[in-house]
Amino acid sequence: MSSKYKALKQECYEANMELNALGLVIYTFGNVSAVDRENGVFAIKPSGVPYEVLKPEDMVVLDFDNNIIEGTMRPSSDTKTHAYLYKNWDDIGGIAHTHAMYSVSWAQSQLDIPIFGTTHADHLTTDIPCAPPMSDELIKGNYEHNTGIQILDCFNNKNLSHKEVEMVLIGNHGPFTWGKDAAKAVYNSKVLETVAQMAYLTLQINSNAPRLKDSLIKKHYERKHGKNSYYGQ
Amino acid sequence: MSSKYKALKQECYEANMELNALGLVIYTFGNVSAVDRENGVFAIKPSGVPYEVLKPEDMVVLDFDNNIIEGTMRPSSDTKTHAYLYKNWDDIGGIAHTHAMYSVSWAQSQLDIPIFGTTHADHLTTDIPCAPPMSDELIKGNYEHNTGIQILDCFNNKNLSHKEVEMVLIGNHGPFTWGKDAAKAVYNSKVLETVAQMAYLTLQINSNAPRLKDSLIKKHYERKHGKNSYYGQ
Amino acid sequence: MSSKYKALKQECYEANMELNALGLVIYTFGNVSAVDRENGVFAIKPSGVPYEVLKPEDMVVLDFDNNIIEGTMRPSSDTKTHAYLYKNWDDIGGIAHTHAMYSVSWAQSQLDIPIFGTTHADHLTTDIPCAPPMSDELIKGNYEHNTGIQILDCFNNKNLSHKEVEMVLIGNHGPFTWGKDAAKAVYNSKVLETVAQMAYLTLQINSNAPRLKDSLIKKHYERKHGKNSYYGQ
Amino acid sequence: MSSKYKALKQECYEANMELNALGLVIYTFGNVSAVDRENGVFAIKPSGVPYEVLKPEDMVVLDFDNNIIEGTMRPSSDTKTHAYLYKNWDDIGGIAHTHAMYSVSWAQSQLDIPIFGTTHADHLTTDIPCAPPMSDELIKGNYEHNTGIQILDCFNNKNLSHKEVEMVLIGNHGPFTWGKDAAKAVYNSKVLETVAQMAYLTLQINSNAPRLKDSLIKKHYERKHGKNSYYGQ
C-alpha cells in the first residue's frame, strides 16, 4: 500500500530515531513531528511505542485540528500541542519534545536559562524562556491544546520571536523545540540540552557569573545568522 | 534436564541482564526476581555472580518462606526481602534492587525525592519515599527479612499504596522497585534513577524549587494511568 | 589531483576527527588546524561541516595573513585566531578549539582554573588562565583576529609562557589549546577538559580546597618535562 | 624467547587494560602491577605508553628494591611506590593507581570519604583515608618511595589495617588500591570511584547526611567478609 505521506512519515521516523540516538529520551518518552504545509498535515510518533520497535509506517498523520488523516495507531499524547503550534506558526516545519536531563531540570526549577556564553549566542540572543505552569483551570481543560496557548502567551509576554528563539521550557514539564524541519527541531533539542548543562555548571562554579555582554551576543549571532554571516558553506 | 520453571528462570535472567545493560549496576551488585504465583515460587539471581557469566539456568527458585525449590547456587543475599514482599503483596510479579548512582545517593541522604515535574507524575503522584534505617535490633536480627518489614511499615506510615508507588528507597542502602512482572520492575528502577537525577539537578539550580502543583500531578498521572487514559496503544 | 599539502591536510583531518571521537564537540562545533612552517601555511577544518561527512580533502590551506592557498570551501569562522597565533608563536605546530562542557563552563564563569592536583601539575605549573572578554570595540572590529590579540595580551599580563602553558580559556567563549603538532593540541584539549572537571568537583566537595603546594607542582612537572625527567620512554 | 615471568606479565597486562576499559584512566595515566611472591618480583606497566598500543611483553619486571629483572622499557614513574608497598605488606598481590574523576577530586579536596551507605560498607568499615600531602623535604627527596612511606604512616596514624582497607587517597594526587591480585586491585579502584561519586552526590543533596550507623556497617561487612558470610558462591 503506497501513501502520499510516505516521505513525510519517513522524515518524522528518522527524526524520532535521532532523538533517541542522541540520548535525549529513554523508553517511550519524547516525540517529534514533521509538517507537510502543502497538504496541511503533520506526521507524529505514535503514543507509548518504544524506539526500538518503531517503524516509519507507524507514524500518524493528522491535520491541524487533530483529525487523523492516515494511520492506525493512537498519536502521541502531546499531539494537540504540536497541532496548535503548526496552526499558529505557519513557517515552522518540525517540532520536538524531549525529557532530556538538564532541560527538564531547568524546567522543574521554573527559571529561564541565562545566556552565559557564545555556544548559546551562536543559536539565539536571549535567555531561553521558561513558561510558567498553567492555571488549574487550563490544566483540567484541554491540557495539551492549552500547552500550545501557554507557549504563545510566553512568547508574546516576553516579546520573543519564534523565528529566532526556536525553543522553550514548559515549567515543571520539559522542553519543546522547533525549526525549519524535523531534523532541525531535533538539532535544537540537543543544543538546548548542551546549553542547559553549561549554564548549570557555570552557576555551580560562579553563582555571580555575569550574562554575556550585548556586543558578544550580537557578534556571535550575526556571524552565524546575520545577512553578512560567514559561518558554514 | 527440563524444568517446569524454565520460562520463569528465563524471564528472571533477561530482567537481570537488562539491569546491567541499563547501567544501573556494576560487577555483581543488584538483583532481580520474577514470581510464579500459580506455583507459589519466585526465581532470583544467584549471589555474587558477575552479569557477564550469568546463565538462565543459574537462577535460583525459592518459595515465599525462602526454601530452595530448584537450583544449585546460593541465592542473592537480599532474597528474604523479595520473599517478604511477594508474600505480603500478592499482586506484584517482579522485584528489582540496584545500586544506581542517584537513587543510592538520595537513599544515603535519607530524604524522600520530592515530586518536581511531570516525568515523575507520569509514574506516581507522591514523593518517592525513603524508609528510615532500621533499629539496631532489627539490623542484628533477620536483616533482609526485616528490610521487607521496614518497607511495609514505611508504606503504612505514609499511607501509600504499593500498587501506585512501585518504588522505595531504603535509607543508607538503596532502591527497591517492583511491578506486574520482572521487566516492569527493571523499568521502574530506570525511571527512579532518572527522576532521582532530575530532582538532584533541580535542587542544585533552585534550592527553593516548588513541588509540582496538584492539578498537574493529577493530569499527568491520569492521562497515563486513569480510566480515561489516552497514553499508549 | 595531487597536492603538496596532502600530508598536512591528512594530519589536520585526523586531529579534527579525534576531537569528535573524544567527545569534546558536537555537530559542527570546534576546529583544529595543523601548520607547515616550511611553506608558511596551515590547514584548518572548513566551517560548519559535520564531522561525519568531513574528508581530508575538505581541509582549507591558508597563509598566516588568512589568504586561501588551497581548497574550495570556506575555512572555520575562527581561522583568523589560528593565523594570529601561528604568526606570533613560531614554535607551535597545531591549534585546537572546542566547546567541551567543563572547559566552556569555566570560561563562562570567567575564572582561572586553580591548580589543585598532580594531574594538573603533570602538564603545567600555573592556574589555567581565563582571558577576560574583549572590549566592545574589539568585538565589533576584526573579532577573530582580536581574539588572538586577547590571548597574547593575557599571556603577557600574567607573565606566562605559551611553551609551558599550552591552553587558555576565552571568557564567555571557550578553550583554545596548542602544541608541537595538531595531535598534541587535541591531547591538550582533552587534558584541559579533564582538569576542568576535577577542579569543578574539588570545589563542590571543599570550597576551601588549597592550591597544590609549590614543591609538588615542581616535582610533578619536572619528572615529566624537566631535564632529568623520568616519565615516558 | 620464553620468559619465566610470562604469566605474571600477562596478568599485569590484562589488569592494566581493564583499568582503561572501566574508564578510570585516559591516555597514559595510571598503572597496575602484579606480584610474584615466590620469585620476589613484580611486573608493572611501562611509563608513558598508551593503552591502545600496550602489549603483554612490554611489562617491566622488577624486584622490591627497584632493580629491573626483565624488560627493555622504563617502568612506570610510580614504580617505587609499588615496590615499597609490596616489600612492607607481604600479603598483597596487586596494586593499581588511577586518575579517576571522583577519586582524584576527593584527593584534591584533602578529605576522607565518609562512609554513608551500604555500597561502601560492603567493602570496608571505615571512611576511606586521605593521606595528607608530604613535607617539602620528602617531596624533593625520593618522592615515589616516600609516597609509599606516606601511605603506611597514614594507616599507622589512623590505626587501619591494609587487609581490610584496600584503598587510600594521596592528598592532591589520587588513589592507590590493592588486593589479593592485580584484578582485585583494579576492582577496588572501580569500587572506590563509585563510592566516591555516591559520597559526593550525597553531600550535595544533604550536607548534613549522617554517617552509616555502626550496626549497619557491621552487618553489611560481615555478611560479605565475616566468618559466617553468606554473599557469593
PDB file of N, CA and C in Angstrom, chain B residues 77-113:
ATOM      1  N   SER B  77      21.875 -12.428  48.317  1.00  0.00           N
ATOM      2  CA  SER B  77      21.832 -12.179  49.760  1.00  0.00           C
ATOM      3  C   SER B  77      20.597 -11.371  50.162  1.00  0.00           C
ATOM      4  N   ASP B  78      19.943 -10.726  49.211  1.00  0.00           N
ATOM      5  CA  ASP B  78      18.730  -9.953  49.513  1.00  0.00           C
ATOM      6  C   ASP B  78      17.448 -10.761  49.322  1.00  0.00           C
ATOM      7  N   THR B  79      17.582 -12.071  49.140  1.00  0.00           N
ATOM      8  CA  THR B  79      16.428 -12.913  48.799  1.00  0.00           C
ATOM      9  C   THR B  79      15.260 -12.778  49.768  1.00  0.00           C
ATOM     10  N   LYS B  80      15.559 -12.728  51.065  1.00  0.00           N
ATOM     11  CA  LYS B  80      14.459 -12.686  52.043  1.00  0.00           C
ATOM     12  C   LYS B  80      13.610 -11.429  51.930  1.00  0.00           C
ATOM     13  N   THR B  81      14.219 -10.338  51.462  1.00  0.00           N
ATOM     14  CA  THR B  81      13.423  -9.124  51.239  1.00  0.00           C
ATOM     15  C   THR B  81      12.429  -9.363  50.120  1.00  0.00           C
ATOM     16  N   HIS B  82      12.890 -10.002  49.050  1.00  0.00           N
ATOM     17  CA  HIS B  82      11.998 -10.327  47.931  1.00  0.00           C
ATOM     18  C   HIS B  82      10.853 -11.234  48.412  1.00  0.00           C
ATOM     19  N   ALA B  83      11.203 -12.285  49.138  1.00  0.00           N
ATOM     20  CA  ALA B  83      10.199 -13.255  49.589  1.00  0.00           C
ATOM     21  C   ALA B  83       9.127 -12.561  50.442  1.00  0.00           C
ATOM     22  N   TYR B  84       9.573 -11.690  51.329  1.00  0.00           N
ATOM     23  CA  TYR B  84       8.634 -10.998  52.215  1.00  0.00           C
ATOM     24  C   TYR B  84       7.660 -10.145  51.405  1.00  0.00           C
ATOM     25  N   LEU B  85       8.188  -9.434  50.412  1.00  0.00           N
ATOM     26  CA  LEU B  85       7.316  -8.577  49.597  1.00  0.00           C
ATOM     27  C   LEU B  85       6.335  -9.417  48.774  1.00  0.00           C
ATOM     28  N   TYR B  86       6.809 -10.513  48.186  1.00  0.00           N
ATOM     29  CA  TYR B  86       5.901 -11.376  47.408  1.00  0.00           C
ATOM     30  C   TYR B  86       4.795 -11.950  48.290  1.00  0.00           C
ATOM     31  N   LYS B  87       5.162 -12.307  49.506  1.00  0.00           N
ATOM     32  CA  LYS B  87       4.193 -12.928  50.414  1.00  0.00           C
ATOM     33  C   LYS B  87       3.115 -11.931  50.829  1.00  0.00           C
ATOM     34  N   ASN B  88       3.521 -10.678  51.042  1.00  0.00           N
ATOM     35  CA  ASN B  88       2.589  -9.684  51.561  1.00  0.00           C
ATOM     36  C   ASN B  88       1.846  -8.913  50.479  1.00  0.00           C
ATOM     37  N   TRP B  89       2.475  -8.793  49.329  1.00  0.00           N
ATOM     38  CA  TRP B  89       1.823  -8.059  48.228  1.00  0.00           C
ATOM     39  C   TRP B  89       1.551  -9.076  47.121  1.00  0.00           C
ATOM     40  N   ASP B  90       0.355  -9.652  47.142  1.00  0.00           N
ATOM     41  CA  ASP B  90       0.128 -10.807  46.260  1.00  0.00           C
ATOM     42  C   ASP B  90      -0.188 -10.416  44.818  1.00  0.00           C
ATOM     43  N   ASP B  91      -0.099  -9.132  44.505  1.00  0.00           N
ATOM     44  CA  ASP B  91      -0.374  -8.716  43.132  1.00  0.00           C
ATOM     45  C   ASP B  91       0.856  -8.201  42.384  1.00  0.00           C
ATOM     46  N   ILE B  92       2.042  -8.369  42.972  1.00  0.00           N
ATOM     47  CA  ILE B  92       3.233  -7.941  42.232  1.00  0.00           C
ATOM     48  C   ILE B  92       3.901  -9.164  41.589  1.00  0.00           C
ATOM     49  N   GLY B  93       4.564  -8.926  40.441  1.00  0.00           N
ATOM     50  CA  GLY B  93       5.118 -10.044  39.669  1.00  0.00           C
ATOM     51  C   GLY B  93       6.633 -10.038  39.545  1.00  0.00           C
ATOM     52  N   GLY B  94       7.269  -8.938  39.931  1.00  0.00           N
ATOM     53  CA  GLY B  94       8.731  -8.876  39.840  1.00  0.00           C
ATOM     54  C   GLY B  94       9.271  -7.803  40.761  1.00  0.00           C
ATOM     55  N   ILE B  95      10.507  -7.978  41.203  1.00  0.00           N
ATOM     56  CA  ILE B  95      11.170  -7.025  42.116  1.00  0.00           C
ATOM     57  C   ILE B  95      12.601  -6.815  41.634  1.00  0.00           C
ATOM     58  N   ALA B  96      13.056  -5.555  41.712  1.00  0.00           N
ATOM     59  CA  ALA B  96      14.439  -5.248  41.338  1.00  0.00           C
ATOM     60  C   ALA B  96      15.114  -4.423  42.433  1.00  0.00           C
ATOM     61  N   HIS B  97      16.397  -4.690  42.615  1.00  0.00           N
ATOM     62  CA  HIS B  97      17.207  -3.924  43.581  1.00  0.00           C
ATOM     63  C   HIS B  97      18.500  -3.531  42.879  1.00  0.00           C
ATOM     64  N   THR B  98      18.826  -2.222  42.903  1.00  0.00           N
ATOM     65  CA  THR B  98      20.040  -1.763  42.228  1.00  0.00           C
ATOM     66  C   THR B  98      20.936  -0.972  43.185  1.00  0.00           C
ATOM     67  N   HIS B  99      22.133  -0.658  42.699  1.00  0.00           N
ATOM     68  CA  HIS B  99      22.992   0.324  43.370  1.00  0.00           C
ATOM     69  C   HIS B  99      23.228   1.498  42.415  1.00  0.00           C
ATOM     70  N   ALA B 100      22.156   1.927  41.746  1.00  0.00           N
ATOM     71  CA  ALA B 100      22.273   3.022  40.781  1.00  0.00           C
ATOM     72  C   ALA B 100      22.645   4.326  41.501  1.00  0.00           C
ATOM     73  N   MET B 101      23.476   5.111  40.826  1.00  0.00           N
ATOM     74  CA  MET B 101      24.147   6.271  41.422  1.00  0.00           C
ATOM     75  C   MET B 101      23.224   7.264  42.140  1.00  0.00           C
ATOM     76  N   TYR B 102      22.262   7.812  41.448  1.00  0.00           N
ATOM     77  CA  TYR B 102      21.442   8.879  42.041  1.00  0.00           C
ATOM     78  C   TYR B 102      20.417   8.317  43.023  1.00  0.00           C
ATOM     79  N   SER B 103      19.902   7.134  42.751  1.00  0.00           N
ATOM     80  CA  SER B 103      18.964   6.507  43.683  1.00  0.00           C
ATOM     81  C   SER B 103      19.651   6.239  45.017  1.00  0.00           C
ATOM     82  N   VAL B 104      20.849   5.680  44.962  1.00  0.00           N
ATOM     83  CA  VAL B 104      21.590   5.386  46.194  1.00  0.00           C
ATOM     84  C   VAL B 104      21.951   6.684  46.921  1.00  0.00           C
ATOM     85  N   SER B 105      22.320   7.708  46.164  1.00  0.00           N
ATOM     86  CA  SER B 105      22.731   8.959  46.812  1.00  0.00           C
ATOM     87  C   SER B 105      21.567   9.608  47.558  1.00  0.00           C
ATOM     88  N   TRP B 106      20.366   9.557  46.983  1.00  0.00           N
ATOM     89  CA  TRP B 106      19.190  10.023  47.725  1.00  0.00           C
ATOM     90  C   TRP B 106      18.952   9.149  48.959  1.00  0.00           C
ATOM     91  N   ALA B 107      19.106   7.840  48.822  1.00  0.00           N
ATOM     92  CA  ALA B 107      18.927   6.935  49.972  1.00  0.00           C
ATOM     93  C   ALA B 107      19.937   7.269  51.055  1.00  0.00           C
ATOM     94  N   GLN B 108      21.160   7.565  50.646  1.00  0.00           N
ATOM     95  CA  GLN B 108      22.194   7.904  51.620  1.00  0.00           C
ATOM     96  C   GLN B 108      21.908   9.263  52.279  1.00  0.00           C
ATOM     97  N   SER B 109      21.196  10.124  51.587  1.00  0.00           N
ATOM     98  CA  SER B 109      20.853  11.423  52.176  1.00  0.00           C
ATOM     99  C   SER B 109      19.647  11.312  53.097  1.00  0.00           C
ATOM    100  N   GLN B 110      18.977  10.150  53.093  1.00  0.00           N
ATOM    101  CA  GLN B 110      17.817   9.871  53.950  1.00  0.00           C
ATOM    102  C   GLN B 110      16.676  10.852  53.737  1.00  0.00           C
ATOM    103  N   LEU B 111      16.464  11.238  52.494  1.00  0.00           N
ATOM    104  CA  LEU B 111      15.379  12.165  52.166  1.00  0.00           C
ATOM    105  C   LEU B 111      14.468  11.553  51.107  1.00  0.00           C
ATOM    106  N   ASP B 112      13.153  11.834  51.226  1.00  0.00           N
ATOM    107  CA  ASP B 112      12.243  11.490  50.137  1.00  0.00           C
ATOM    108  C   ASP B 112      12.618  12.303  48.903  1.00  0.00           C
ATOM    109  N   ILE B 113      12.356  11.773  47.719  1.00  0.00           N
ATOM    110  CA  ILE B 113      12.587  12.532  46.483  1.00  0.00           C
ATOM    111  C   ILE B 113      11.327  13.327  46.167  1.00  0.00           C
TER     112      ILE B 113
END
